[in-house]
Amino acid sequence: MRILAVETSCDETAAAIVVRHGDEPHVTIEASVVASQIELHQKYGGVYPEVASREHIRTIAPVLAETLGLGPARAGCLPELRLDGIDRLAVTHGPGLIGSLLVGVQTLATLSYARSLPLYSVNHLSGHIYAAFIQQSKESKVPRFPLMALIVSGGHTMLVYMQGHHHYQLLGQTRDDAAGEAFDKVAKLLGLSYPGGPVVSKLAQSGNRQAWRFPIGLEHDDSLDFSFSGLKTAVLRLVEERSPLTDQDKADSAAAFELAVVEALLLKSSRALDLWPVRDFVLGGGVSANGYLRERFALLLAHRTPAVQLHVAPYELCTDNAAVIGASAAFLPAQSGDPRLVEAFPRLSLV
Ligand code: KG4
Ligand code: ZN
């Protein structure tokens, strides 16, 4: 089965072809193209929704053409899209920015209708989990059920228990900011560029994690929920008190902030593992590209539950892309409805 997938929920216009042979437990990537809009949004310090939708409209056709091997993606070029050999179409239909989602949904609904190919609508968050079902090498193993997944992205932070494909049980989630959002906001406070995650974590490498003690969100709360807004406020207070910050102050703040985020994620995940024994653990979403987070989760599992294997996607599959949307669609039950009825849902939930 060859799936052509599209992702336009935020600020990446992405398309991919993934393949699943028979009932294999994984998919492989045949092509994947991501046109990032990061540079366009940097001057606004975050994603500007109106600009994002317009850019998706400009780039969706060339990105699809490049994915299908019809030449490099150039905005404004509209070659004929040949879909020979494609069995299934998949598109992110939420959650995300409504104007951005609509571009992907309308484009694929049109292709689906015109070429009589089934269209699968995919939850973006499921894609972050299904990144773990993309085979990287002959030796790589897919996660085993039941599994626990921690999704840490720019818009979401949630712990999910899965007994089988697309069976989600929500264990905990953020009550305010998402982990990635906290990275982005703290980057802004420290005068760094958007997106904040990569720059804050780079700066943290030259900082002292113990220089300050920032609060660990909901540390003494029995739930499996997260909170990052108090942490962000604590960084703001420090920035105001010590202004102007030296370069070392900034590096120390980044390092201590990163520690507090990671400790909160470890604490709740560890508690969840006590309550919900699983065979494997999946770390997904943009923040799972964070080196320190990956390192600490590997250590946590190695110490407390060595039999539980940690699955984290390679860096380029942690942040938004369409291959993971195709991977998710490969394991969805059949969807055969009228593609013209597929809708975009900005607040679509996973569970
Ligand atoms: O999954 P994603 O690409 O988009 C959403 O679905 O939201 O995640 C983007 C988020 C941004 O907030 C970005 O700052 C964060 O992931 N991020 C990171 C790193 N790389 C990206 N956060 C921490 N460390 C990183 N290395
Ligand atoms: Zn995402």
CSV table of C-alpha atoms and ligand atoms in Angstrom, one decimal:
chain,number,residue,atom,x,y,z
A,1,MET,CA,0.0,0.0,0.0
A,2,ARG,CA,1.4,3.4,-1.0
A,3,ILE,CA,0.1,6.4,0.7
A,4,LEU,CA,0.4,10.0,-0.3
A,5,ALA,CA,0.2,12.2,2.8
A,6,VAL,CA,0.0,15.9,3.3
A,7,GLU,CA,0.5,18.0,6.5
A,8,THR,CA,-0.3,21.7,6.6
A,9,SER,CA,-1.6,22.2,10.2
A,10,CYS,CA,0.9,24.9,11.2
A,11,ASP,CA,3.9,26.4,9.5
A,12,GLU,CA,5.3,23.6,7.4
A,13,THR,CA,3.9,22.6,4.0
A,14,ALA,CA,4.8,18.9,3.8
A,15,ALA,CA,4.0,15.9,1.6
A,16,ALA,CA,5.3,12.4,1.7
A,17,ILE,CA,4.9,9.0,0.2
A,18,VAL,CA,5.0,6.1,2.7
A,19,VAL,CA,4.7,2.4,1.9
A,20,ARG,CA,3.4,-0.5,4.0
A,21,HIS,CA,3.9,-4.0,2.6
A,22,GLY,CA,1.1,-6.4,3.5
A,23,ASP,CA,0.5,-6.4,7.2
A,24,GLU,CA,4.0,-5.4,8.2
A,25,PRO,CA,4.1,-3.6,11.5
A,26,HIS,CA,6.0,-0.6,10.1
A,27,VAL,CA,6.1,1.7,7.1
A,28,THR,CA,9.0,3.0,5.1
A,29,ILE,CA,9.4,6.4,3.5
A,30,GLU,CA,9.7,6.6,-0.2
A,31,ALA,CA,9.7,10.4,-0.4
A,32,SER,CA,9.3,13.3,2.0
A,33,VAL,CA,9.4,17.0,1.3
A,34,VAL,CA,9.0,19.7,4.0
A,35,ALA,CA,8.8,23.4,3.0
A,36,SER,CA,9.4,25.3,6.2
A,37,GLN,CA,8.0,28.8,6.7
A,38,ILE,CA,10.1,29.5,9.7
A,39,GLU,CA,12.0,32.4,8.1
A,40,LEU,CA,8.7,34.1,7.1
A,41,HIS,CA,7.4,34.0,10.7
A,42,GLN,CA,10.7,34.9,12.5
A,43,LYS,CA,10.1,38.6,12.2
A,44,TYR,CA,6.8,38.2,14.1
A,45,GLY,CA,8.5,36.1,16.9
A,46,GLY,CA,5.9,33.3,16.2
A,47,VAL,CA,3.6,31.8,13.7
A,48,TYR,CA,1.4,34.5,12.0
A,49,PRO,CA,-1.7,32.5,11.0
A,50,GLU,CA,-2.7,34.6,8.0
A,51,VAL,CA,0.8,34.5,6.5
A,52,ALA,CA,0.9,30.7,7.1
A,53,SER,CA,-2.2,30.0,5.1
A,54,ARG,CA,-1.2,32.1,2.2
A,55,GLU,CA,2.2,30.4,2.1
A,56,HIS,CA,0.6,27.0,2.2
A,57,ILE,CA,-1.5,28.0,-0.8
A,58,ARG,CA,1.6,29.1,-2.7
A,59,THR,CA,3.6,26.0,-1.9
A,60,ILE,CA,1.3,23.0,-1.7
A,61,ALA,CA,1.2,22.1,-5.4
A,62,PRO,CA,5.0,22.4,-5.9
A,63,VAL,CA,5.6,20.4,-2.7
A,64,LEU,CA,3.3,17.7,-4.0
A,65,ALA,CA,5.0,17.7,-7.4
A,66,GLU,CA,8.4,17.3,-5.8
A,67,THR,CA,7.2,14.5,-3.6
A,68,LEU,CA,5.8,12.7,-6.7
A,69,GLY,CA,9.2,13.1,-8.4
A,70,LEU,CA,7.9,15.8,-10.9
A,71,GLY,CA,10.7,18.3,-10.3
A,72,PRO,CA,11.9,20.6,-7.5
A,73,ALA,CA,9.4,22.6,-5.4
A,74,ARG,CA,9.1,26.1,-6.7
A,75,ALA,CA,6.3,28.3,-5.5
A,76,GLY,CA,3.8,29.2,-8.2
A,77,CYS,CA,4.5,26.2,-10.5
A,78,LEU,CA,1.5,23.9,-11.0
A,79,PRO,CA,2.5,20.8,-12.9
A,80,GLU,CA,0.0,18.0,-13.5
A,81,LEU,CA,-0.1,15.7,-10.5
A,82,ARG,CA,0.1,12.1,-11.6
A,83,LEU,CA,-0.8,9.7,-8.9
A,84,ASP,CA,0.0,6.4,-10.5
A,85,GLY,CA,0.7,3.7,-7.9
A,86,ILE,CA,-0.9,5.6,-5.0
A,87,ASP,CA,-3.5,3.6,-3.2
A,88,ARG,CA,-4.5,6.0,-0.4
A,89,LEU,CA,-4.5,9.7,0.3
A,90,ALA,CA,-4.0,11.1,3.9
A,91,VAL,CA,-4.3,14.5,5.3
A,92,THR,CA,-4.0,16.2,8.7
A,93,HIS,CA,-7.5,17.5,9.5
A,94,GLY,CA,-6.7,18.8,13.0
A,95,PRO,CA,-5.7,20.1,15.4
A,96,GLY,CA,-4.0,23.2,14.1
A,97,LEU,CA,-4.6,26.6,12.5
A,98,ILE,CA,-7.9,26.6,10.6
A,99,GLY,CA,-6.6,28.5,7.6
A,100,SER,CA,-3.6,26.3,7.3
A,101,LEU,CA,-5.5,23.0,7.8
A,102,LEU,CA,-8.0,24.0,5.1
A,103,VAL,CA,-5.3,24.2,2.4
A,104,GLY,CA,-4.2,20.6,2.9
A,105,VAL,CA,-7.8,19.3,3.4
A,106,GLN,CA,-9.2,21.0,0.4
A,107,THR,CA,-6.3,20.1,-1.8
A,108,LEU,CA,-6.5,16.4,-0.9
A,109,ALA,CA,-10.3,16.3,-1.0
A,110,THR,CA,-10.0,17.6,-4.6
A,111,LEU,CA,-7.4,15.0,-5.6
A,112,SER,CA,-9.4,12.3,-3.9
A,113,TYR,CA,-12.6,13.2,-5.7
A,114,ALA,CA,-10.9,13.7,-9.1
A,115,ARG,CA,-8.8,10.5,-9.0
A,116,SER,CA,-11.2,8.3,-7.0
A,117,LEU,CA,-8.7,7.6,-4.3
A,118,PRO,CA,-9.8,7.0,-0.7
A,119,LEU,CA,-9.0,10.0,1.6
A,120,TYR,CA,-8.0,9.3,5.2
A,121,SER,CA,-8.2,12.2,7.6
A,122,VAL,CA,-5.5,12.0,10.3
A,123,ASN,CA,-5.1,13.6,13.7
A,124,HIS,CA,-1.9,15.5,13.8
A,125,LEU,CA,-1.1,14.3,17.3
A,126,SER,CA,-1.4,10.7,16.2
A,127,GLY,CA,1.3,11.4,13.6
A,128,HIS,CA,3.8,12.4,16.3
A,129,ILE,CA,3.2,8.9,17.9
A,130,TYR,CA,3.3,7.1,14.6
A,131,ALA,CA,6.8,8.5,13.8
A,132,ALA,CA,7.9,5.5,15.9
A,133,PHE,CA,6.3,3.2,13.3
A,134,ILE,CA,8.5,4.3,10.5
A,135,GLN,CA,11.3,1.9,9.9
A,136,GLN,CA,14.8,3.5,9.9
A,137,SER,CA,16.9,0.4,9.3
A,138,LYS,CA,16.5,-3.3,9.0
A,139,GLU,CA,17.4,-3.7,12.7
A,140,SER,CA,15.0,-1.0,14.1
A,141,LYS,CA,12.1,-2.4,16.0
A,142,VAL,CA,8.5,-1.0,16.2
A,143,PRO,CA,6.9,-0.2,19.5
A,144,ARG,CA,5.0,-3.0,21.2
A,145,PHE,CA,1.5,-2.6,22.7
A,146,PRO,CA,0.5,-1.7,25.3
A,147,LEU,CA,2.7,1.4,25.0
A,148,MET,CA,2.9,4.8,26.6
A,149,ALA,CA,3.4,7.9,24.5
A,150,LEU,CA,4.5,11.3,25.6
A,151,ILE,CA,3.7,13.9,23.0
A,152,VAL,CA,5.6,17.1,23.5
A,153,SER,CA,5.1,19.7,20.8
A,154,GLY,CA,4.5,23.4,20.3
A,155,GLY,CA,0.8,23.1,20.9
A,156,HIS,CA,0.4,20.0,23.1
A,157,THR,CA,1.9,18.1,26.0
A,158,MET,CA,0.1,14.8,26.8
A,159,LEU,CA,0.7,11.4,28.2
A,160,VAL,CA,-1.3,8.7,26.3
A,161,TYR,CA,-1.7,5.0,26.9
A,162,MET,CA,-2.3,2.8,23.8
A,163,GLN,CA,-3.5,-0.8,23.9
A,164,GLY,CA,-3.5,-1.1,20.1
A,165,HIS,CA,-3.4,0.9,17.0
A,166,HIS,CA,-5.3,4.2,17.3
A,167,HIS,CA,-6.7,3.2,20.7
A,168,TYR,CA,-5.9,6.2,22.9
A,169,GLN,CA,-6.4,6.8,26.6
A,170,LEU,CA,-5.5,10.2,27.9
A,171,LEU,CA,-3.5,9.9,31.2
A,172,GLY,CA,-2.5,13.5,31.6
A,173,GLN,CA,-2.0,16.8,29.7
A,174,THR,CA,-0.8,20.3,30.2
A,175,ARG,CA,-3.2,22.6,32.0
A,176,ASP,CA,-1.7,25.7,30.4
A,177,ASP,CA,1.3,26.1,28.1
A,178,ALA,CA,2.7,23.3,26.0
A,179,ALA,CA,6.3,22.3,26.6
A,180,GLY,CA,7.3,23.6,23.1
A,181,GLU,CA,5.4,26.8,23.7
A,182,ALA,CA,7.4,27.3,27.0
A,183,PHE,CA,10.6,26.9,25.0
A,184,ASP,CA,9.4,29.5,22.4
A,185,LYS,CA,8.3,32.0,25.1
A,186,VAL,CA,11.5,31.6,27.1
A,187,ALA,CA,13.5,32.1,23.9
A,188,LYS,CA,11.7,35.4,23.4
A,189,LEU,CA,12.4,36.5,27.0
A,190,LEU,CA,16.1,35.8,26.4
A,191,GLY,CA,16.1,37.7,23.2
A,192,LEU,CA,16.5,34.6,21.0
A,193,SER,CA,14.9,33.7,17.7
A,194,TYR,CA,11.8,31.6,16.8
A,195,PRO,CA,11.4,28.6,17.2
A,196,GLY,CA,12.8,28.7,20.6
A,197,GLY,CA,13.5,25.0,21.2
A,198,PRO,CA,16.6,24.5,19.2
A,199,VAL,CA,18.2,27.8,20.2
A,200,VAL,CA,17.4,27.5,23.9
A,201,SER,CA,18.8,24.0,24.0
A,202,LYS,CA,22.0,25.0,22.2
A,203,LEU,CA,22.5,27.9,24.6
A,204,ALA,CA,21.8,25.6,27.6
A,205,GLN,CA,24.9,23.5,26.6
A,206,SER,CA,27.1,26.3,27.9
A,207,GLY,CA,25.0,27.0,31.0
A,208,ASN,CA,24.9,25.7,34.5
A,209,ARG,CA,21.7,23.8,35.2
A,210,GLN,CA,22.0,24.4,39.0
A,211,ALA,CA,22.6,28.2,38.7
A,212,TRP,CA,19.0,28.8,39.6
A,213,ARG,CA,16.2,26.5,40.8
A,214,PHE,CA,13.1,27.0,38.6
A,215,PRO,CA,9.8,25.5,39.7
A,216,ILE,CA,8.8,22.0,38.4
A,217,GLY,CA,5.2,22.4,37.3
A,218,LEU,CA,2.6,20.4,39.5
A,219,GLU,CA,5.5,18.7,41.3
A,220,HIS,CA,3.3,18.0,44.4
A,221,ASP,CA,0.1,17.3,42.5
A,222,ASP,CA,-1.0,13.7,42.3
A,223,SER,CA,-2.4,14.0,38.8
A,224,LEU,CA,-0.4,13.1,35.7
A,225,ASP,CA,-1.0,16.6,34.3
A,226,PHE,CA,1.7,19.2,33.5
A,227,SER,CA,2.0,23.0,33.9
A,228,PHE,CA,4.6,25.2,32.4
A,229,SER,CA,3.2,28.7,32.8
A,230,GLY,CA,4.7,29.1,36.3
A,231,LEU,CA,8.1,28.2,35.0
A,232,LYS,CA,7.9,30.7,32.2
A,233,THR,CA,6.9,33.4,34.8
A,234,ALA,CA,9.8,32.4,37.0
A,235,VAL,CA,12.2,33.0,34.1
A,236,LEU,CA,10.5,36.3,33.3
A,237,ARG,CA,11.0,37.4,37.0
A,238,LEU,CA,14.7,36.4,36.9
A,239,VAL,CA,15.2,38.3,33.6
A,240,GLU,CA,13.6,41.4,35.1
A,241,GLU,CA,15.6,41.2,38.3
A,242,ARG,CA,19.0,40.7,36.7
A,243,SER,CA,18.5,42.9,33.7
A,244,PRO,CA,20.7,43.4,31.7
A,245,LEU,CA,21.5,39.7,31.6
A,246,THR,CA,25.1,38.7,30.8
A,247,ASP,CA,25.7,36.0,28.2
A,248,GLN,CA,26.5,33.6,31.1
A,249,ASP,CA,23.2,34.6,32.8
A,250,LYS,CA,21.3,33.7,29.6
A,251,ALA,CA,23.1,30.4,29.2
A,252,ASP,CA,22.4,29.5,32.9
A,253,SER,CA,18.7,30.5,32.5
A,254,ALA,CA,18.4,28.4,29.4
A,255,ALA,CA,20.1,25.4,31.2
A,256,ALA,CA,18.0,25.7,34.4
A,257,PHE,CA,14.8,26.2,32.4
A,258,GLU,CA,15.5,23.1,30.3
A,259,LEU,CA,16.2,21.1,33.4
A,260,ALA,CA,12.9,22.1,35.0
A,261,VAL,CA,10.9,21.2,31.8
A,262,VAL,CA,12.7,17.8,31.6
A,263,GLU,CA,12.2,17.1,35.3
A,264,ALA,CA,8.5,17.7,35.0
A,265,LEU,CA,8.2,15.4,32.0
A,266,LEU,CA,10.2,12.7,33.7
A,267,LEU,CA,8.3,13.0,37.0
A,268,LYS,CA,4.9,12.5,35.5
A,269,SER,CA,6.0,9.9,33.0
A,270,SER,CA,7.7,7.9,35.8
A,271,ARG,CA,4.5,8.1,37.9
A,272,ALA,CA,2.4,7.1,34.9
A,273,LEU,CA,4.6,4.0,34.3
A,274,ASP,CA,4.0,3.0,38.0
A,275,LEU,CA,0.3,3.1,37.3
A,276,TRP,CA,0.2,1.8,33.8
A,277,PRO,CA,2.7,-0.9,33.1
A,278,VAL,CA,3.7,-0.9,29.4
A,279,ARG,CA,6.0,-2.8,27.0
A,280,ASP,CA,7.4,0.3,25.3
A,281,PHE,CA,7.6,4.1,25.6
A,282,VAL,CA,7.3,6.5,22.7
A,283,LEU,CA,8.5,10.1,22.8
A,284,GLY,CA,7.1,12.3,20.0
A,285,GLY,CA,6.6,15.8,18.9
A,286,GLY,CA,8.9,18.7,18.1
A,287,VAL,CA,10.4,18.9,21.7
A,288,SER,CA,11.5,15.2,21.4
A,289,ALA,CA,14.2,16.6,19.2
A,290,ASN,CA,15.8,17.9,22.4
A,291,GLY,CA,19.0,16.1,23.1
A,292,TYR,CA,18.9,16.5,26.9
A,293,LEU,CA,15.3,15.3,27.0
A,294,ARG,CA,16.2,12.2,24.9
A,295,GLU,CA,19.2,11.5,27.1
A,296,ARG,CA,17.3,11.8,30.4
A,297,PHE,CA,14.4,9.6,29.2
A,298,ALA,CA,16.9,6.9,28.0
A,299,LEU,CA,18.5,7.0,31.5
A,300,LEU,CA,15.1,6.9,33.3
A,301,LEU,CA,13.9,3.8,31.4
A,302,ALA,CA,17.3,2.0,31.6
A,303,HIS,CA,17.3,2.4,35.4
A,304,ARG,CA,13.7,1.8,36.4
A,305,THR,CA,12.3,-0.5,33.6
A,306,PRO,CA,15.1,-1.8,31.4
A,307,ALA,CA,12.7,-4.1,29.5
A,308,VAL,CA,10.7,-1.0,28.3
A,309,GLN,CA,12.3,0.2,25.2
A,310,LEU,CA,12.4,3.9,24.4
A,311,HIS,CA,11.4,4.9,20.8
A,312,VAL,CA,12.3,8.4,19.6
A,313,ALA,CA,12.2,9.3,15.9
A,314,PRO,CA,15.2,10.8,14.2
A,315,TYR,CA,15.4,14.5,14.5
A,316,GLU,CA,13.8,15.4,11.1
A,317,LEU,CA,10.8,13.2,12.0
A,318,CYS,CA,10.2,14.8,15.4
A,319,THR,CA,9.0,18.2,14.1
A,320,ASP,CA,6.2,18.5,11.6
A,321,ASN,CA,6.3,16.5,8.4
A,322,ALA,CA,3.9,14.4,6.3
A,323,ALA,CA,5.7,11.0,6.6
A,324,VAL,CA,4.3,10.6,10.1
A,325,ILE,CA,0.8,11.5,8.9
A,326,GLY,CA,1.2,8.8,6.2
A,327,ALA,CA,2.4,6.4,8.9
A,328,SER,CA,-0.6,7.1,11.1
A,329,ALA,CA,-3.0,6.6,8.1
A,330,ALA,CA,-1.3,3.2,7.3
A,331,PHE,CA,-2.8,1.8,10.6
A,332,LEU,CA,-6.2,3.5,10.5
A,333,PRO,CA,-9.3,1.4,10.0
A,334,ALA,CA,-10.8,1.9,6.5
A,335,GLN,CA,-12.3,5.3,5.7
A,336,SER,CA,-14.4,5.4,2.5
A,337,GLY,CA,-16.6,8.5,3.0
A,338,ASP,CA,-17.2,11.2,0.4
A,339,PRO,CA,-14.0,13.3,0.4
A,340,ARG,CA,-16.0,16.5,-0.1
A,341,LEU,CA,-17.4,16.0,3.4
A,342,VAL,CA,-13.9,15.9,5.2
A,343,GLU,CA,-13.7,18.9,7.5
A,344,ALA,CA,-10.8,20.7,9.3
A,345,PHE,CA,-11.1,20.8,13.1
A,346,PRO,CA,-8.7,23.3,14.7
A,347,ARG,CA,-9.3,21.9,18.2
A,348,LEU,CA,-9.6,18.2,17.2
A,349,SER,CA,-8.7,16.1,20.2
A,350,LEU,CA,-6.9,12.7,20.1
A,351,VAL,CA,-9.1,10.9,22.6
B,1,KG4,O1,5.7,19.1,16.7
B,1,KG4,P1,6.1,20.5,16.2
B,1,KG4,O2,7.0,20.6,15.0
B,1,KG4,O3,4.8,21.4,16.0
B,1,KG4,C1,3.7,21.3,16.7
B,1,KG4,O4,2.9,20.3,16.4
B,1,KG4,O5,3.5,22.1,17.6
B,1,KG4,O6,6.8,21.2,17.5
B,1,KG4,C2,7.3,22.5,17.4
B,1,KG4,C3,7.9,22.8,18.8
B,1,KG4,C4,8.3,24.3,18.9
B,1,KG4,O7,7.7,24.8,20.1
B,1,KG4,C5,9.8,24.2,19.0
B,1,KG4,O8,10.4,25.2,19.8
B,1,KG4,C6,10.0,22.8,19.7
B,1,KG4,O9,9.0,22.0,19.1
B,1,KG4,N1,11.3,22.2,19.4
B,1,KG4,C7,12.2,22.0,20.4
B,1,KG4,C8,13.4,21.5,19.8
B,1,KG4,N2,13.2,21.5,18.5
B,1,KG4,C9,11.9,21.9,18.3
B,1,KG4,N3,12.1,22.1,21.8
B,1,KG4,C10,13.2,21.8,22.5
B,1,KG4,N4,14.3,21.4,22.0
B,1,KG4,C11,14.5,21.2,20.7
B,1,KG4,N5,15.6,20.8,20.2
B,2,ZN,ZN,3.4,18.8,15.4
